[in-house]
Short mmCIF file of C-alpha atoms and ligand atoms in Angstrom, two decimals:
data_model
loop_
_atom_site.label_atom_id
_atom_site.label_comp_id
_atom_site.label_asym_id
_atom_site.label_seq_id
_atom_site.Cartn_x
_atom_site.Cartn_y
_atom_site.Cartn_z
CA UNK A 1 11.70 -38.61 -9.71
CA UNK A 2 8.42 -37.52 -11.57
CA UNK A 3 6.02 -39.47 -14.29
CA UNK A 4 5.08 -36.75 -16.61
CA UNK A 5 4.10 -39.18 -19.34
CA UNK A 6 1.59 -41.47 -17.37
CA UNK A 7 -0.03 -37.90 -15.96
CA UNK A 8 -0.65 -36.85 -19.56
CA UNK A 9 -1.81 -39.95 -20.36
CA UNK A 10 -4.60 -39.47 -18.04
CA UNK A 11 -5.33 -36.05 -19.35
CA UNK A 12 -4.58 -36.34 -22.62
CA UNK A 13 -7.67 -34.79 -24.53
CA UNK A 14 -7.74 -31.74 -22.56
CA UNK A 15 -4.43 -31.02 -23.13
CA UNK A 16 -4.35 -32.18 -27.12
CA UNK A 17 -7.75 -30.03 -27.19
CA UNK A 18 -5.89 -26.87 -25.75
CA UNK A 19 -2.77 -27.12 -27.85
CA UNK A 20 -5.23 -27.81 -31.23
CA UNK A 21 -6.68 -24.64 -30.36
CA UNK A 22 -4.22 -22.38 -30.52
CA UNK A 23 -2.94 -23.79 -33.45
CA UNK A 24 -5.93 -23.99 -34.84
CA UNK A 25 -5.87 -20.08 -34.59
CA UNK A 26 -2.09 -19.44 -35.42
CA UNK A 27 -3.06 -17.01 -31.35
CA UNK A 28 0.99 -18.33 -30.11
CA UNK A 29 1.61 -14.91 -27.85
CA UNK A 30 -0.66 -13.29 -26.18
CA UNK A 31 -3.77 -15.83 -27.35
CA UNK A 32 -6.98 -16.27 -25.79
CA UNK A 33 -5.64 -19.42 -23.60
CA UNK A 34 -3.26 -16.93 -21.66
CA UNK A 35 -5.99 -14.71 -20.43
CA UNK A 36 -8.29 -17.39 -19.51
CA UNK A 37 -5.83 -19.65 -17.73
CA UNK A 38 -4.38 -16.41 -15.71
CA UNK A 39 -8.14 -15.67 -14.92
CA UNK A 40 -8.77 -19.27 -14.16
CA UNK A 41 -5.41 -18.66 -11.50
CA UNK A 42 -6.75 -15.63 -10.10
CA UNK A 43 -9.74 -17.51 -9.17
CA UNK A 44 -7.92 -20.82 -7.86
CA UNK A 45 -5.63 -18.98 -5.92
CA UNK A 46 -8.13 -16.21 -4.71
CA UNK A 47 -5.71 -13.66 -5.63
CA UNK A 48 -6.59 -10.26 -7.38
CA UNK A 49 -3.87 -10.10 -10.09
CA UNK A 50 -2.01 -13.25 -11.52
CA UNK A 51 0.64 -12.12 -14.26
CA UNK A 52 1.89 -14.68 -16.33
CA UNK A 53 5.60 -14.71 -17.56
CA UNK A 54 8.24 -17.28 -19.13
CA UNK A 55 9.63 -18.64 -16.23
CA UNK A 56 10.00 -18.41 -12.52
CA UNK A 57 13.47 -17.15 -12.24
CA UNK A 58 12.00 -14.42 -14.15
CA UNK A 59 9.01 -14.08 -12.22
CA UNK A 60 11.39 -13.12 -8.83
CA UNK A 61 13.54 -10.73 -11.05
CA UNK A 62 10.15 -8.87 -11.82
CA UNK A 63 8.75 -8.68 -8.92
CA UNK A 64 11.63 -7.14 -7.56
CA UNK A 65 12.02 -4.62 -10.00
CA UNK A 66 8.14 -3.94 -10.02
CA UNK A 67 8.66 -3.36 -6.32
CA UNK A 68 11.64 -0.90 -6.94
CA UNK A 69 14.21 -2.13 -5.21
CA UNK A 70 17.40 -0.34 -5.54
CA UNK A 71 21.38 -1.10 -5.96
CA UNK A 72 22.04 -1.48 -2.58
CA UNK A 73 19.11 -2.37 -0.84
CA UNK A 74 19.39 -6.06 1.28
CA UNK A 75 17.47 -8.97 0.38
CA UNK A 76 17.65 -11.46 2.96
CA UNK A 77 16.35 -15.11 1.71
CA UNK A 78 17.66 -18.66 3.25
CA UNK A 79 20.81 -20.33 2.43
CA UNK A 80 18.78 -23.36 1.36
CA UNK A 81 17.51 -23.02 -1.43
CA UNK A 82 17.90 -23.03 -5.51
CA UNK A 83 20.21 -20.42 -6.72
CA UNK A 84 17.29 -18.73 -8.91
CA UNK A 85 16.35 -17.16 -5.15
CA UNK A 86 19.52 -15.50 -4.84
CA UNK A 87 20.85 -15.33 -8.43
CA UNK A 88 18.52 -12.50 -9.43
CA UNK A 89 19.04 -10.55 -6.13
CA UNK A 90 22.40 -10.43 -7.02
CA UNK A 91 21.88 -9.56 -11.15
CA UNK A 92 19.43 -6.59 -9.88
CA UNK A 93 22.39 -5.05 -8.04
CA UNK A 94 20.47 -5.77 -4.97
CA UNK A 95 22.87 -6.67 -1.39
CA UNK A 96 21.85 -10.53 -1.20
CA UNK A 97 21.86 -11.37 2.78
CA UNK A 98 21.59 -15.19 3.25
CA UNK A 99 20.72 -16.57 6.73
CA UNK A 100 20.20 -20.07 7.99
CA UNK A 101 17.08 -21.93 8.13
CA UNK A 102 15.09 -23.68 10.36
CA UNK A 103 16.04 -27.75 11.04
CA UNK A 104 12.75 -29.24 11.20
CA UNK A 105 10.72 -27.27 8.69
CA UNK A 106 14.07 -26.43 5.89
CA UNK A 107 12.34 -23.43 5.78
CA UNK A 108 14.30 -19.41 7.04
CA UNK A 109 15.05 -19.18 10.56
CA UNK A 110 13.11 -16.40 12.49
CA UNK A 111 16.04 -15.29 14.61
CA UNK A 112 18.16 -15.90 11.72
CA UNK A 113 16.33 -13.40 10.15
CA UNK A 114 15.25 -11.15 12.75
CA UNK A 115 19.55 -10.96 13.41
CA UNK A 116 20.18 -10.32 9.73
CA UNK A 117 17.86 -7.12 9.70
CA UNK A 118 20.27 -3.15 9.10
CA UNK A 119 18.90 0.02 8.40
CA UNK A 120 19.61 -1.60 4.52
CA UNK A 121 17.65 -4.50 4.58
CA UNK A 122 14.42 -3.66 2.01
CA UNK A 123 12.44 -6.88 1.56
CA UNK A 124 12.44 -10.66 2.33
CA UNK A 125 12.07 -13.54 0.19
CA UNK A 126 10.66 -16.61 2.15
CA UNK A 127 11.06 -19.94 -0.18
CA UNK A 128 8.04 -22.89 0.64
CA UNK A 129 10.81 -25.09 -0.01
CA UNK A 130 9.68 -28.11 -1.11
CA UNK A 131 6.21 -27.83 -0.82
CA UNK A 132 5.85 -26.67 2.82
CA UNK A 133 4.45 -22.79 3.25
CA UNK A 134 7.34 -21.04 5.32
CA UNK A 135 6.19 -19.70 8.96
CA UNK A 136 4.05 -16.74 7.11
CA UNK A 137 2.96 -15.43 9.99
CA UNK A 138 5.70 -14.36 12.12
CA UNK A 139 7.29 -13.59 8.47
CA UNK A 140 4.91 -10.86 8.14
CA UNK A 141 4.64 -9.80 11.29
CA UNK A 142 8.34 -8.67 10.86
CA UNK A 143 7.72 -7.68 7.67
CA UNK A 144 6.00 -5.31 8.74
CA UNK A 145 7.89 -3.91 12.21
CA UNK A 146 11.02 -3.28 10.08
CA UNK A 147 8.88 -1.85 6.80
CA UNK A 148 9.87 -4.26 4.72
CA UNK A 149 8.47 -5.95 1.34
CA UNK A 150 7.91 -10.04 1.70
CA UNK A 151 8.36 -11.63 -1.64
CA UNK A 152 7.03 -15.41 -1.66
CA UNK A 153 9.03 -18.08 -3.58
CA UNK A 154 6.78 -19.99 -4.19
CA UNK A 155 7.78 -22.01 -7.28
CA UNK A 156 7.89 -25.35 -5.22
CA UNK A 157 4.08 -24.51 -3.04
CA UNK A 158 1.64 -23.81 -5.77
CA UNK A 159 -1.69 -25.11 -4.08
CA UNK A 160 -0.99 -25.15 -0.59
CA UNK A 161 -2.81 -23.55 1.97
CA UNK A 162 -1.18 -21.63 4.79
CA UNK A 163 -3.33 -21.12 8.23
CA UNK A 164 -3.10 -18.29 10.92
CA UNK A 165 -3.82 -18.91 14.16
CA UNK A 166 -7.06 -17.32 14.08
CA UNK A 167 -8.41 -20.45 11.85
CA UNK A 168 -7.76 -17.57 8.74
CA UNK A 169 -6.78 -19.71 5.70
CA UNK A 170 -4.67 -17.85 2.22
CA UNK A 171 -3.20 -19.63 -0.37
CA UNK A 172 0.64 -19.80 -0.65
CA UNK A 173 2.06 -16.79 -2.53
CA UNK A 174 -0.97 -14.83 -1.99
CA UNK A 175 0.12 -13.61 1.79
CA UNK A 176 3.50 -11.22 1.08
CA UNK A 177 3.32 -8.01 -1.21
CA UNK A 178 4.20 -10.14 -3.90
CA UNK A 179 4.69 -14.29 -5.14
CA UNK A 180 5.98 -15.90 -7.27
CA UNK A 181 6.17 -19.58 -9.02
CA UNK A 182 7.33 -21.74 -11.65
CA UNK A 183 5.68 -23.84 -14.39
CA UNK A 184 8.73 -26.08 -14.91
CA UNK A 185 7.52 -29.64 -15.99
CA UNK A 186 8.78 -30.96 -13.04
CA UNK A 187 7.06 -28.31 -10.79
CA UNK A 188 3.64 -29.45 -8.73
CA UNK A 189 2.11 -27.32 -11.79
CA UNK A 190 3.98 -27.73 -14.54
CA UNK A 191 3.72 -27.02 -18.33
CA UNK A 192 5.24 -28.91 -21.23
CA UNK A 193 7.94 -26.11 -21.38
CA UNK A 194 8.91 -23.26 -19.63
CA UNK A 195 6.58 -20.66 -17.61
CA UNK A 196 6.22 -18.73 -14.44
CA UNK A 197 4.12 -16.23 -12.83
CA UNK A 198 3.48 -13.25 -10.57
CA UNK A 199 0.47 -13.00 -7.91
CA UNK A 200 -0.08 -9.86 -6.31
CA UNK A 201 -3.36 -8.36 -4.24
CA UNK A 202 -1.88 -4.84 -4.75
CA UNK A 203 -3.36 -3.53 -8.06
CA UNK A 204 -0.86 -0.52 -8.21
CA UNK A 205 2.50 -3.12 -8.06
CA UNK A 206 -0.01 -5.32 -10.60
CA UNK A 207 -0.38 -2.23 -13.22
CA UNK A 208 3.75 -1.67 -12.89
CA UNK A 209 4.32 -5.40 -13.57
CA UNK A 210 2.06 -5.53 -16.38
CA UNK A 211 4.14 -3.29 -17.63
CA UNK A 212 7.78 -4.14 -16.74
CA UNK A 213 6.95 -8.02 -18.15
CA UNK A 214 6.31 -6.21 -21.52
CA UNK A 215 9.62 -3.59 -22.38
CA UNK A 216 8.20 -1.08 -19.71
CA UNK A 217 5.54 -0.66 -22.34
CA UNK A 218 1.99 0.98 -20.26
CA UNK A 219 1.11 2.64 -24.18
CA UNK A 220 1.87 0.75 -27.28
CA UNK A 221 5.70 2.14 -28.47
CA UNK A 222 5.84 4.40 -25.26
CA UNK A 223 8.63 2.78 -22.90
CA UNK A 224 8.15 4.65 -19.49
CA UNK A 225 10.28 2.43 -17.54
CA UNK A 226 13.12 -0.19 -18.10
CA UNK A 227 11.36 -3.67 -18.63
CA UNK A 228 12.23 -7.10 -20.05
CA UNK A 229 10.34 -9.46 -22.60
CA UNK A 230 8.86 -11.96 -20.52
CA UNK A 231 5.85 -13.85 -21.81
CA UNK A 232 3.86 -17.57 -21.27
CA UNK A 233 3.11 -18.55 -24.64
CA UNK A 234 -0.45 -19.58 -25.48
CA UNK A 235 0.71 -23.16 -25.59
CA UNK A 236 2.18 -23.63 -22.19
CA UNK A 237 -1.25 -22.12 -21.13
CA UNK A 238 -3.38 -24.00 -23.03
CA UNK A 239 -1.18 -26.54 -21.11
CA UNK A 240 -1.59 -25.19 -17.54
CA UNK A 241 -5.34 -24.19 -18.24
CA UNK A 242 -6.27 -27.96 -18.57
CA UNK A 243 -3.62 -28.95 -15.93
CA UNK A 244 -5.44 -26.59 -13.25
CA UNK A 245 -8.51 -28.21 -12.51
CA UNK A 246 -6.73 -31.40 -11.60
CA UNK A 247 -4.11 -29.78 -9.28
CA UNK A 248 -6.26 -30.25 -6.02
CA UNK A 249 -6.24 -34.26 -6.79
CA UNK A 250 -2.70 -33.65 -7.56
CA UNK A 251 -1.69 -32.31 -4.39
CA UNK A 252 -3.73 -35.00 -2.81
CA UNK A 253 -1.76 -38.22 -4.63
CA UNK A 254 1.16 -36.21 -3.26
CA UNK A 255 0.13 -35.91 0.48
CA UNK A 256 -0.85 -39.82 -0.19
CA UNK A 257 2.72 -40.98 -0.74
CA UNK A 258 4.33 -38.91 1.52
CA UNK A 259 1.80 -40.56 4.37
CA UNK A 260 2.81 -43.87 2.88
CA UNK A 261 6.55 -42.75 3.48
CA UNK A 262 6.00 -41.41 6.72
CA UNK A 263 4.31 -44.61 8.57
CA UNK A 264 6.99 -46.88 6.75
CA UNK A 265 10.17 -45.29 8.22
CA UNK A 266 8.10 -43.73 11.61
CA UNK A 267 10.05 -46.80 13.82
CA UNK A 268 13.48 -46.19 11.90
CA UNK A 269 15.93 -43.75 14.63
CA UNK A 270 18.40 -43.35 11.45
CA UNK A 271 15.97 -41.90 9.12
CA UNK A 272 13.98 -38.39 9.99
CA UNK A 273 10.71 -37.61 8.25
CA UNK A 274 9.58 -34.97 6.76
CA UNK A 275 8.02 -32.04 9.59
CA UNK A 276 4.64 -30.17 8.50
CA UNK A 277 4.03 -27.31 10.96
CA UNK A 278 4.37 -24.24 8.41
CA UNK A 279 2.87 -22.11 11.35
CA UNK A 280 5.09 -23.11 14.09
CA UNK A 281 2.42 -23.94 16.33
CA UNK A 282 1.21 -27.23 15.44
CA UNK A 283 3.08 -30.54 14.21
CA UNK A 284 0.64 -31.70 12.19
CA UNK A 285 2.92 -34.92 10.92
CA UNK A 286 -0.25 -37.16 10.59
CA UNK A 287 -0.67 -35.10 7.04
CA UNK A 288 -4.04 -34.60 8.54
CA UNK A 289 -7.25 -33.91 5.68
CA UNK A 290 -7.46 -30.74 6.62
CA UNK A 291 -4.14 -29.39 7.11
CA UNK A 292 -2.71 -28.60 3.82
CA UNK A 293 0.35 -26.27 4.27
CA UNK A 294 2.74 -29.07 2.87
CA UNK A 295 2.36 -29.93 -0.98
CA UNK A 296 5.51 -32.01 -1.48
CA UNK A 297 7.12 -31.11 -3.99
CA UNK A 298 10.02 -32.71 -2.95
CA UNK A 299 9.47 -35.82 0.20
CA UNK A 300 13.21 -35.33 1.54
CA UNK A 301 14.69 -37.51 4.12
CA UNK A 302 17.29 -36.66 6.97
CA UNK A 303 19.54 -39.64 7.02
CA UNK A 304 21.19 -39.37 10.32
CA UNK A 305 23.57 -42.38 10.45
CA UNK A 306 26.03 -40.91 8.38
CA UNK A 307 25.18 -43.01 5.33
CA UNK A 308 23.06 -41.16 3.20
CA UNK A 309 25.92 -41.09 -0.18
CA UNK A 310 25.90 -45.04 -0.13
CA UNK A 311 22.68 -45.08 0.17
CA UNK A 312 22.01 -42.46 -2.50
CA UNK A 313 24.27 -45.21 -4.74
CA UNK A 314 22.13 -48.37 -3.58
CA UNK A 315 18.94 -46.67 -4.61
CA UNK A 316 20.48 -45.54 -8.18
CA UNK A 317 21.83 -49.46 -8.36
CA UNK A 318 18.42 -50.56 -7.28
CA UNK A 319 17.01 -48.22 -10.25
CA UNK A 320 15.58 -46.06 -7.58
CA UNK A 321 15.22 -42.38 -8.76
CA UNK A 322 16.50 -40.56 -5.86
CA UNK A 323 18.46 -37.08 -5.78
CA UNK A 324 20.51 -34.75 -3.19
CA UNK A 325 18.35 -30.98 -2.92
CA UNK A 326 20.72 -29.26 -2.17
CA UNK A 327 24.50 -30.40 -1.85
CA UNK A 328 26.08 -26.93 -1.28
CA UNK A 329 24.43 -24.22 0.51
CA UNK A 330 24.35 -20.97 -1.31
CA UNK A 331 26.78 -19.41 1.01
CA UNK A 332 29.25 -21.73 -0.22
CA UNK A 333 29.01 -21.31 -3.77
CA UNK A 334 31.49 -19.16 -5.41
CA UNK A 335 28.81 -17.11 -7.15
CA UNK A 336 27.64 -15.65 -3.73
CA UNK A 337 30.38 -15.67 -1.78
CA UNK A 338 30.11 -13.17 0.59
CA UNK A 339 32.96 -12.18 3.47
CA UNK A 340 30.23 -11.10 5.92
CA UNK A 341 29.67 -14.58 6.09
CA UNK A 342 30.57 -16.95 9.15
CA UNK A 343 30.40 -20.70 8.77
CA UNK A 344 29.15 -20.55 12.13
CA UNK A 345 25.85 -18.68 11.29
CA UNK A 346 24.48 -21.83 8.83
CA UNK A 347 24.96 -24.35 11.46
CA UNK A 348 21.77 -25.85 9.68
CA UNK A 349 22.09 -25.94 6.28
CA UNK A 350 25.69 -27.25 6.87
CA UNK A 351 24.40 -30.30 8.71
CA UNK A 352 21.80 -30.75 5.75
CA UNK A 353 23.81 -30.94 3.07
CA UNK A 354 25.18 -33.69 4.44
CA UNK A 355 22.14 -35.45 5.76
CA UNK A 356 18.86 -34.78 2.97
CA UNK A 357 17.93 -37.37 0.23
CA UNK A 358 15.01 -36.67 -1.92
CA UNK A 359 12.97 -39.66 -2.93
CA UNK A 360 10.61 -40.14 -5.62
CA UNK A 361 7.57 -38.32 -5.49
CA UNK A 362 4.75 -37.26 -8.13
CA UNK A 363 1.18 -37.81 -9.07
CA UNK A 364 1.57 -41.10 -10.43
CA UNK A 365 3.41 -43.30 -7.53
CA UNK A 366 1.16 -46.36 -6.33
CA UNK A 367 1.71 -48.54 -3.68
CA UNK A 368 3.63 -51.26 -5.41
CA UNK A 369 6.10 -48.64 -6.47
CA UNK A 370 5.93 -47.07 -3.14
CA UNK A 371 6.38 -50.59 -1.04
CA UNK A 372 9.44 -51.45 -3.63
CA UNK A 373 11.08 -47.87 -2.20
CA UNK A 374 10.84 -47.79 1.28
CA UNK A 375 11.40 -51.89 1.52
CA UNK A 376 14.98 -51.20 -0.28
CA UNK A 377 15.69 -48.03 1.85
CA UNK A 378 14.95 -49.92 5.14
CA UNK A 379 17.00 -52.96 4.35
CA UNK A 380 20.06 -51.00 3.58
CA UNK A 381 19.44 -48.49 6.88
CA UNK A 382 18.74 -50.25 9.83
C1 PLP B 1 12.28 -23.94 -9.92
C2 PLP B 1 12.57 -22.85 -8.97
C3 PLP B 1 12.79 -21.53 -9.40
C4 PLP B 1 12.98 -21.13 -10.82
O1 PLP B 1 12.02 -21.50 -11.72
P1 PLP B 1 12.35 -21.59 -13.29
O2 PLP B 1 11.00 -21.65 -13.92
O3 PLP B 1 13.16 -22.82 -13.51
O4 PLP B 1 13.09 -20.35 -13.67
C5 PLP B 1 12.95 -20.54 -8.43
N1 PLP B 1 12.91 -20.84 -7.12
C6 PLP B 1 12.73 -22.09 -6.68
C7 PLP B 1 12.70 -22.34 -5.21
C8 PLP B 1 12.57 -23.14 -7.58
O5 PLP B 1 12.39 -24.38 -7.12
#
C-alpha cells in the first residue's frame, strides 16, 4: 500500500544527517530537533501552538483532557472511522455518540449530527478521513450554536487545505478549538516510528497541554493536574523535520495518482470514485491545482456490483496491495456497543462496509505501476 523505502531513498542524507545529530549529542528526549521541527510545524501549518507527543491516539486523549471534558459529557464523532477516534472517548469516561456519515464525501453527516445533539453533548470530533477535510464550515457553525468544542482528527489530512466560501483558506486541524494527527510511517507525514501531535490557536488550552503531555508538570516536581508521559523523541523529529519540507510535493504525487485513478475508471458504472467537495458546495472531482482539501491518504473505491471481496482476492493474487478501510463500523464492534443505537441510523456506513476497497497509494507510484492497477481492476469489473 505505501513505499517507505524508495521515499527514503530519495531523502536519505537529510534524514541520516538528522538522526547523526542527535546521536551525535546523546539530546534523545526533549533535544534540539523537537523544538525546531514543532517550530518548523507551527510555521507550515500557520498555527500558533504545535505540541508534539508519541502518537496520535494520544494526541486525541490529550486534547480532550486539556479541554476538560468530563465523565459524562457526549462526544459525537462518525461511525466510520479508526477506533483510536472513539477508543479514547470512551477510556476518558466521556458518553461516545456515533452518527452516520455522509455517502459521497465518507466524512460525518450534518443532520446526522445536528439529530445527535442533548443538553449532554460537549464537543465534536470531525475525522478528514482519508485525506479529505470534513465539511468545516457548517461543522463550526454548529459548533458554535450548541457551545460546543470541535476537535479535528486529523491524523489522515496533514497538509490539506480547507476553503470557506468567502475564498478564506486554513489548514486542516487548524480550524476547531483543537487538532490532532499522527506520525505513523504509513501516515501522509510519517516518522520511522511512532509520533503524534496537538495544534491549537488558543494559547490558554496550549499552556494546559504543555502541561498535561508532561505528568501535569507546569513547575519542575510540582504536579498541578493529572497528566500522562507523552513525548516525540528527538529521533522521530529529526525524522519529521527533514520529512517536512518535502510534504507539499508529497501531497502533490498523491493528488497525481488519484487523477490517474479517477480518468481510468470515470466510464466504469460498477466502480464509484473518490468525491472531493470538503465544503459541500463545489465538486471539485477534476482534483483541480488549486483545490487542495483532499490529500489521499487513502484513494478508496465504491464497488457497486456487489463484487468488491473477489475482487479484493484477484488483486492480492495479482500481487496487488489493496485493503478494506473499514470492514465493521464502530457501532458494530463489541467495544462500543451502545443500545441507543438503531441499525437504521448508519444506513451509510452499513452500505460501505460492504462496498469500499482501498488501493495503493503513496509518494512513490508511477505510471507503469499505476497502468498495471487499474488495467487488472477493469478487466475483472466490467
Ligand atoms: C492513525 C489514526 C489515529 C491514531 O494514530 P496513532 O499514531 O496510530 O495512534 C487516529 N485517528 C485516525 C483517523 C487515524 O487514521
Amino acid at each position: 500500500m505505501v513505499d517507505l523505502q524508495g521515499q527514503y531513498t530519495k531523502i536519505k542524507d537529510a534524514v541520516n544527517n538528522s538522526i547523526e545529530q542527535v546521536l551525535n549529542t546523546s539530546a534523545y528526549i526533549n533535544g534540539p530537533l523537537v523544538h525546531e521541527f514543532q517550530a518548523d510545524l507551527e510555521k507550515y501549518l500557520g498555527v500558533k501552538h504545535v505540541i508534539p507527543c508519541a502518537n496520535g491516539t494520544d494526541a486525541l486523549q490529550i486534547a480532550m483532557m486539556g479541554l476538560g471534558l468530563e465523565q459524562g459529557d457526549e462526544v459525537i464523532t462518525a461511525d466510520f472511522t479508526f477506533a483510536a477516534t472513539v477508543e479514547v472517548i470512551a477510556l476518558l469516561k466521556l458518553t461516545p455518540v456515533l452518527v452516520d456519515v455522509d455517502p459521497a464525501t465518507f466524512n460525518i453527516d450534518l443532520e446526522a449530527l445536528k439529530k445527535a445533539i442533548t443538553p449532554k453533548t460537549k464537543a465534536i470530533v470531525p475525522v478528514h478521513l482519508f485525506g479529505q477535510v470534513a465539511n468545516m464550515e457548517a461543522i463550526l457553525e454548529i459548533a458554535q450554536e450548541h457551545n460546543l468544542f470541535v476537535i479535528e482528527d486529523n491524523a489522515q489530512a496533514i497538509g490539506a487545505t480547507y476553503t470557506f466560501k468567502d475564498g478564506r483558506k486554513q489548514k486542516a486541524g487548524t480550524l476547531g478549538n483543537v487538532g490532532t494527527t499522527s506520525f505513523f510511517p504509513s501516515k501522509n507525514l510519517g516518522c520511522y516510528g511512532d509520533g503524534g501531535a496537538i495544534f491549537t490557536n488558543d494559547d490558554e488550552l496550549a499552556h494546559t497541554i504543555r502541561g498535561i503531555v508532561n505528568h501535569g508538570m507546569y513547575t519542575r516536581y510540582y504536579h498541578d493536574v493529572v497528566g500522562v508521559n507523552s513525548r516525540l523523541d528527538s529521533i522521530q523529529a529529526g525524522v519529521l523535520k527533514a520529512k517536512l519540507p518535502n510534504l507539499n510535493t508529497y501531497c502533490t504525487s498523491r493528488r497525481d495518482a488519484a487523477r490517474f485513478y479517477n480518468k481510468a475508471f470515470a466510464n466504469n458504472t460498477n466502480i464509484v470514485t473518490p468525491t472531493t467537495q470538503s465544503n459541500n458546495t463545489t465538486n471539485c472531482g477534476q482534483l483541480c491545482d488549486s483545490c487542495d482539501c483532499h490529500v489521499f491518504h487513502q484513494y478508496t473505491l465504491q464497488i457497486k456490483n456487489g463484487k468488491r471481496d473477489a475482487l479484493h482476492k484477484h488483486l492480492l493474487e495479482n500481487n496487488i496491495p489493496n485493503a478494506i478501510y473499514y470492514p465493521v463500523p464502530l457501532h458494530a464492534q463489541k467495544a462500543y456497543k451502545d443500545d441507543r443505537y438503531q441499525e437504521a441510523d448508519f444506513k451509510v456506513t452499513n452500505q460501505l462496509i460492504k462496498e469500499v476497497i482501498s488501493l495503493p497509494m503513496h509518494t512513490e507510484l508511477d505510471q507503469e505501476q499505476l497502468a498495471f492497477i487499474t488495467n487488472t481492476i477493469l478487466s475483472f469489473i466490467k
